[in-house]
Short mmCIF file of N, CA, C and O in Angstrom, two decimals:
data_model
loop_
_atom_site.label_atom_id
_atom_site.label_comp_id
_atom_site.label_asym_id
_atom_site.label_seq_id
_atom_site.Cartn_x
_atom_site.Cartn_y
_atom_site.Cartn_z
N UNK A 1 17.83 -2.25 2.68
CA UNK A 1 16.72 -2.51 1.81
C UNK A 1 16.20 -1.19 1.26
O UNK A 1 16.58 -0.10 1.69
N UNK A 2 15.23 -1.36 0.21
CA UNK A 2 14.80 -0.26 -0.52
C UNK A 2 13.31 0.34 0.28
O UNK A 2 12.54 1.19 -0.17
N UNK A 3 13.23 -0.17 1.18
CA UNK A 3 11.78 0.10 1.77
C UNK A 3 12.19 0.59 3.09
O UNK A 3 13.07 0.05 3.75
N UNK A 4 11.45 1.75 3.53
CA UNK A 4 11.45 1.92 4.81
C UNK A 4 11.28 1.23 6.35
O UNK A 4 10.21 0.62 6.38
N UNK A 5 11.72 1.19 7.13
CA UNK A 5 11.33 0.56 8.24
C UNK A 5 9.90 0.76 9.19
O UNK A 5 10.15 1.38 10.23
N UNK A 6 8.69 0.42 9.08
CA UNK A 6 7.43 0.90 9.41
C UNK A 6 7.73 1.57 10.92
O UNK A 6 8.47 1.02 11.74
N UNK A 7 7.07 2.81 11.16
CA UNK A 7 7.02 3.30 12.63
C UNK A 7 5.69 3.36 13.58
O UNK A 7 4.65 3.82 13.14
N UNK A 8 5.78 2.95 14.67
CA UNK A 8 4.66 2.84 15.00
C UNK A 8 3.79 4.24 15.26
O UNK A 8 4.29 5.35 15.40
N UNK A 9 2.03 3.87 15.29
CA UNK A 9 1.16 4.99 14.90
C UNK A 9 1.32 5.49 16.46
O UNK A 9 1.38 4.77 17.45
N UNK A 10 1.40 7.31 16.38
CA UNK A 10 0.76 7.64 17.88
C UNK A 10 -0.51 7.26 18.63
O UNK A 10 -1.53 7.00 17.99
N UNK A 11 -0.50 7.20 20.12
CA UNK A 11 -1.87 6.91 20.13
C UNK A 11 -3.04 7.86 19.85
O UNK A 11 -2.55 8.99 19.89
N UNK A 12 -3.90 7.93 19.67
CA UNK A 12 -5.20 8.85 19.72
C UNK A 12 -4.87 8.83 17.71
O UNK A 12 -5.58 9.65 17.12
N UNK A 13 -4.01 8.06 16.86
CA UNK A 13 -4.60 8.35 15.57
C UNK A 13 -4.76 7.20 15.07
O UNK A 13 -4.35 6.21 15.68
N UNK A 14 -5.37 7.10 13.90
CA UNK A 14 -5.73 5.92 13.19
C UNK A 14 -4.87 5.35 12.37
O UNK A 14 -4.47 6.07 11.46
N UNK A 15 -4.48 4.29 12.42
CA UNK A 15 -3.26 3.53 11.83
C UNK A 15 -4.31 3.39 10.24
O UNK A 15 -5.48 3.17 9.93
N UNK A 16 -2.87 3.74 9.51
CA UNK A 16 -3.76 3.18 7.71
C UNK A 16 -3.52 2.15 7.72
O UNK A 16 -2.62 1.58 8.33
N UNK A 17 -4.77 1.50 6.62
CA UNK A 17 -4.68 0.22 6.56
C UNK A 17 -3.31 -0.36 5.54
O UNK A 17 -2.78 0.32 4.67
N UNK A 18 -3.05 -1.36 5.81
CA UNK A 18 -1.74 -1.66 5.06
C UNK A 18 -2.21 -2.63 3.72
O UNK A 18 -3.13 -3.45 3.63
N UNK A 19 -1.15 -2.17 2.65
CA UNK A 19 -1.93 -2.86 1.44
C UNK A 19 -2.06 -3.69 1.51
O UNK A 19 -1.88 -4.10 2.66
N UNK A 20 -2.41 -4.56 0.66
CA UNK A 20 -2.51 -5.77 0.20
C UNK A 20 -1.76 -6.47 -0.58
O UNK A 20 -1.53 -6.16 -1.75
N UNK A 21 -1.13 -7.85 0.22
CA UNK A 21 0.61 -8.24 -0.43
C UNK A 21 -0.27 -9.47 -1.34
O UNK A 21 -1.33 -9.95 -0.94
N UNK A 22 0.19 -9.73 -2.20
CA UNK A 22 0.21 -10.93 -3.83
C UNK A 22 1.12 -11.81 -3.79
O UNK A 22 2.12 -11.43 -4.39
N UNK A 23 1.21 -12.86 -3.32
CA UNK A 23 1.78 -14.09 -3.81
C UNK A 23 2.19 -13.81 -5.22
O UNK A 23 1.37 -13.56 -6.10
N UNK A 24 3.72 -13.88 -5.43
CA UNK A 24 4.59 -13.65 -6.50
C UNK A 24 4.64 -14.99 -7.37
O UNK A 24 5.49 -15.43 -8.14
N UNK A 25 3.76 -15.32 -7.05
CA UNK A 25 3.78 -17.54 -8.12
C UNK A 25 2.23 -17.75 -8.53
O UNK A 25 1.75 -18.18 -9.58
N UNK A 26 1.68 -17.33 -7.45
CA UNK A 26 0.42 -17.95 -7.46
C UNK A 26 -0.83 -16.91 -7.94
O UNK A 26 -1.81 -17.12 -8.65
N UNK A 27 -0.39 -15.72 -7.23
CA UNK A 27 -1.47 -14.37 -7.16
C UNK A 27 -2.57 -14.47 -5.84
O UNK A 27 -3.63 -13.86 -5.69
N UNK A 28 -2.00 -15.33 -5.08
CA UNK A 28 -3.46 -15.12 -3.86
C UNK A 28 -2.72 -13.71 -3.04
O UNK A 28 -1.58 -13.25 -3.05
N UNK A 29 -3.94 -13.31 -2.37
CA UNK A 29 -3.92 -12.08 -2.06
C UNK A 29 -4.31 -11.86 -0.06
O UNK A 29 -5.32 -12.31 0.47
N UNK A 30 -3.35 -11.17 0.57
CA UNK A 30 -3.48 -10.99 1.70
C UNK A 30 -3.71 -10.13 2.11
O UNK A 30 -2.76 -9.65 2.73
N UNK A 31 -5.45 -9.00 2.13
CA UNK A 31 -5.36 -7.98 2.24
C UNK A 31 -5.04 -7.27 3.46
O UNK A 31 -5.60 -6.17 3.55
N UNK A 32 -4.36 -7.57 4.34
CA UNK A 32 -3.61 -6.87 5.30
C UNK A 32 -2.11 -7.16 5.47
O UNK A 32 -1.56 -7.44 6.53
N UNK A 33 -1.48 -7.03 4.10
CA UNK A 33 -0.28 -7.14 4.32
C UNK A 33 0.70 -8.27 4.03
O UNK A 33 -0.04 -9.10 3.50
N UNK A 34 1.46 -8.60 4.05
CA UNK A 34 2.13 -10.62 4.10
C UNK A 34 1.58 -11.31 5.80
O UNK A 34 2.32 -10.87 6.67
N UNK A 35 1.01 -11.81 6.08
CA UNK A 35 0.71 -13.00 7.25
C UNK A 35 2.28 -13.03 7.17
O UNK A 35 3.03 -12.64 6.28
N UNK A 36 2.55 -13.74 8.60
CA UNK A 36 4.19 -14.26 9.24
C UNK A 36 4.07 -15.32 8.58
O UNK A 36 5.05 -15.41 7.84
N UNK A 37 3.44 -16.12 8.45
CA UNK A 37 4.13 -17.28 7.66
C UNK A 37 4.11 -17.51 6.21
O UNK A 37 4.25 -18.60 5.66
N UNK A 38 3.86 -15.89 5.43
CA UNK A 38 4.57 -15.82 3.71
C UNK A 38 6.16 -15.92 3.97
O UNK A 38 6.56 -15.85 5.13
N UNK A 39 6.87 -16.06 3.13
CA UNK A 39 8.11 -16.38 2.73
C UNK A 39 8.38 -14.85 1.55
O UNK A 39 7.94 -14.71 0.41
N UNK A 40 9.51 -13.62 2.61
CA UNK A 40 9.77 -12.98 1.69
C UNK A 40 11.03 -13.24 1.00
O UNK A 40 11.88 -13.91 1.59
N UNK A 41 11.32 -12.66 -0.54
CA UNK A 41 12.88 -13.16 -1.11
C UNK A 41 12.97 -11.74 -1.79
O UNK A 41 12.07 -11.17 -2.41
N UNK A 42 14.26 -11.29 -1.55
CA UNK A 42 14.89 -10.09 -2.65
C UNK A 42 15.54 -10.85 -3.49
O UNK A 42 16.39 -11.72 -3.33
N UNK A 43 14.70 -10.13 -4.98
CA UNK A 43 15.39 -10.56 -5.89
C UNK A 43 15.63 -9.57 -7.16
O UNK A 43 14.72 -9.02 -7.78
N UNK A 44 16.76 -9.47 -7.40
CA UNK A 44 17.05 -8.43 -8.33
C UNK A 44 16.49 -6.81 -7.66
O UNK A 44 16.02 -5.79 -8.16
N UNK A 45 16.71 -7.11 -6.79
CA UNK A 45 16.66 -5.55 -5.68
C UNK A 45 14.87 -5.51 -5.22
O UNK A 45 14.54 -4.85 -4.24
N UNK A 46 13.99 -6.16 -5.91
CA UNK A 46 13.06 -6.11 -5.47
C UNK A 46 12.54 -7.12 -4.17
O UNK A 46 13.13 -8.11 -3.74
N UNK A 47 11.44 -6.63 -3.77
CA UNK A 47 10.94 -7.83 -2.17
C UNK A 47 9.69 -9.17 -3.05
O UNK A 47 8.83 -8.57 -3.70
N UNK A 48 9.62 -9.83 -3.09
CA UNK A 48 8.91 -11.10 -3.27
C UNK A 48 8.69 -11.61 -2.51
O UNK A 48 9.55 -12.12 -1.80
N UNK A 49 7.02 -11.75 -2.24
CA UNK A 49 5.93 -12.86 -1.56
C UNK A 49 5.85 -13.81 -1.67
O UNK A 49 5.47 -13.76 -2.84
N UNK A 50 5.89 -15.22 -1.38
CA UNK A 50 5.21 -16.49 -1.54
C UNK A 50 4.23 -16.68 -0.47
O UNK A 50 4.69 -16.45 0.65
N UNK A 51 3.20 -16.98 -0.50
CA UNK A 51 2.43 -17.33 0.30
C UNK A 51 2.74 -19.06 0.69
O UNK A 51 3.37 -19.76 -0.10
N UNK A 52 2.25 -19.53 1.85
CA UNK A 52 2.57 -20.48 2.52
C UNK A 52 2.65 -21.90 1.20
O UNK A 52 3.59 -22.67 1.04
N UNK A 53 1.39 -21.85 0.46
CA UNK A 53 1.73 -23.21 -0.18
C UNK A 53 2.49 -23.11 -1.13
O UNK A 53 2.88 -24.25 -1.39
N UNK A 54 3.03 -22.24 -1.95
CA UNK A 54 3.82 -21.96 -2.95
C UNK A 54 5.41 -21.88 -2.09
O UNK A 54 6.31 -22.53 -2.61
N UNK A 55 5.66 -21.29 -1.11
CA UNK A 55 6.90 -21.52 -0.81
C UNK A 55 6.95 -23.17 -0.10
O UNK A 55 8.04 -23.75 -0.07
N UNK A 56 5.85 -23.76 0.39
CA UNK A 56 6.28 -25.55 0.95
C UNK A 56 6.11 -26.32 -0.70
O UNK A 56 6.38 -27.51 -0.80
N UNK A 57 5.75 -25.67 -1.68
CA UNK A 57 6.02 -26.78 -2.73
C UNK A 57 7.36 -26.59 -3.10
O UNK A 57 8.02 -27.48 -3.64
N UNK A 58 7.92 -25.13 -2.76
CA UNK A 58 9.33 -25.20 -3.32
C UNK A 58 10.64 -24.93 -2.82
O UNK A 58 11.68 -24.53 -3.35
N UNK A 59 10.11 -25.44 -0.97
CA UNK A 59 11.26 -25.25 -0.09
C UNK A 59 12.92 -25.39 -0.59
O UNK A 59 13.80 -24.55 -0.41
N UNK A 60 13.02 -26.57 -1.20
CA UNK A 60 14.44 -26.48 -1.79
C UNK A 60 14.81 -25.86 -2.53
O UNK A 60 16.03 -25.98 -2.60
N UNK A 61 14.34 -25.06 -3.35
CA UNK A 61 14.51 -24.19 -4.16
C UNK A 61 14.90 -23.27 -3.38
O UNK A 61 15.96 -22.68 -3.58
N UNK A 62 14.13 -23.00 -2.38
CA UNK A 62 14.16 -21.04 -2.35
C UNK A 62 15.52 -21.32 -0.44
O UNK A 62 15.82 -20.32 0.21
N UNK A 63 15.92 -22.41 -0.11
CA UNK A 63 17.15 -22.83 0.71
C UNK A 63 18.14 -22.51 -0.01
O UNK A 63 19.16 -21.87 0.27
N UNK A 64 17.59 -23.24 -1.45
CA UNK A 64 19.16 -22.87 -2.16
C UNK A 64 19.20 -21.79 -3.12
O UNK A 64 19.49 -21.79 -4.32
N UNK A 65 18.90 -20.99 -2.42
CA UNK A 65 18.68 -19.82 -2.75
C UNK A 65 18.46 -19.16 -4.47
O UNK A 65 18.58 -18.02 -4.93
N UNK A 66 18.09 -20.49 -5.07
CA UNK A 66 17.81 -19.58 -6.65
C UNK A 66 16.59 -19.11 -6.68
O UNK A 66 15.69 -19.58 -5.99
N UNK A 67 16.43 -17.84 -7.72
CA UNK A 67 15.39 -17.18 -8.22
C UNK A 67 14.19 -18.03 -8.42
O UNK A 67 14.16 -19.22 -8.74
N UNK A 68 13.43 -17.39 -8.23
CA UNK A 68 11.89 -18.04 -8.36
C UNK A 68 11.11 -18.16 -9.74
O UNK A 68 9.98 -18.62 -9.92
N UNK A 69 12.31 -17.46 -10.97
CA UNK A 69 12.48 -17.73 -12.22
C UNK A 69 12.96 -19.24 -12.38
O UNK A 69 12.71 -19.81 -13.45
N UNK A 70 13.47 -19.74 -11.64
CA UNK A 70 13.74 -21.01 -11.98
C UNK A 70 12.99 -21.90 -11.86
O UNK A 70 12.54 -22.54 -12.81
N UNK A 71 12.57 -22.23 -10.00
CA UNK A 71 11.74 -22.89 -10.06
C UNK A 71 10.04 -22.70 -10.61
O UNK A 71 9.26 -23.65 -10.56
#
């Protein structure tokens, strides 16, 4: 992947806060990051978010693996 693998903070320093991930359909916003139950997809080399209700409206879609241009 094009992104680094996160490392964990030493102790005694302050972990930064992690951005804030965007639902790639919808625009809702998770300001600490994707929650475990967003749905990520590479597409065209980039990483894509769905947040929980946007990927259960379009489970078959994103099984069968087409772009989120489609559905």
């Amino acid at each position: 992947m094009d992104q680094p693998t996160p490392r964990p903070t030493p102790p005694g320093t302050k972990a930064r806060p992690r951005p804030a991930t965007t639902c790639a359909r919808c625009g809702t916003q998770a300001p600490d990051g994707a929650p475990p139950t967003w749905t990520c997809s590479v597409e065209n080399g980039t990483r894509q978010y769905f947040c929980v209700a946007c990927a259960r409206a379009n489970l078959r879609a994103i099984e069968g693996r087409l772009d989120s241009s489609w559905w």
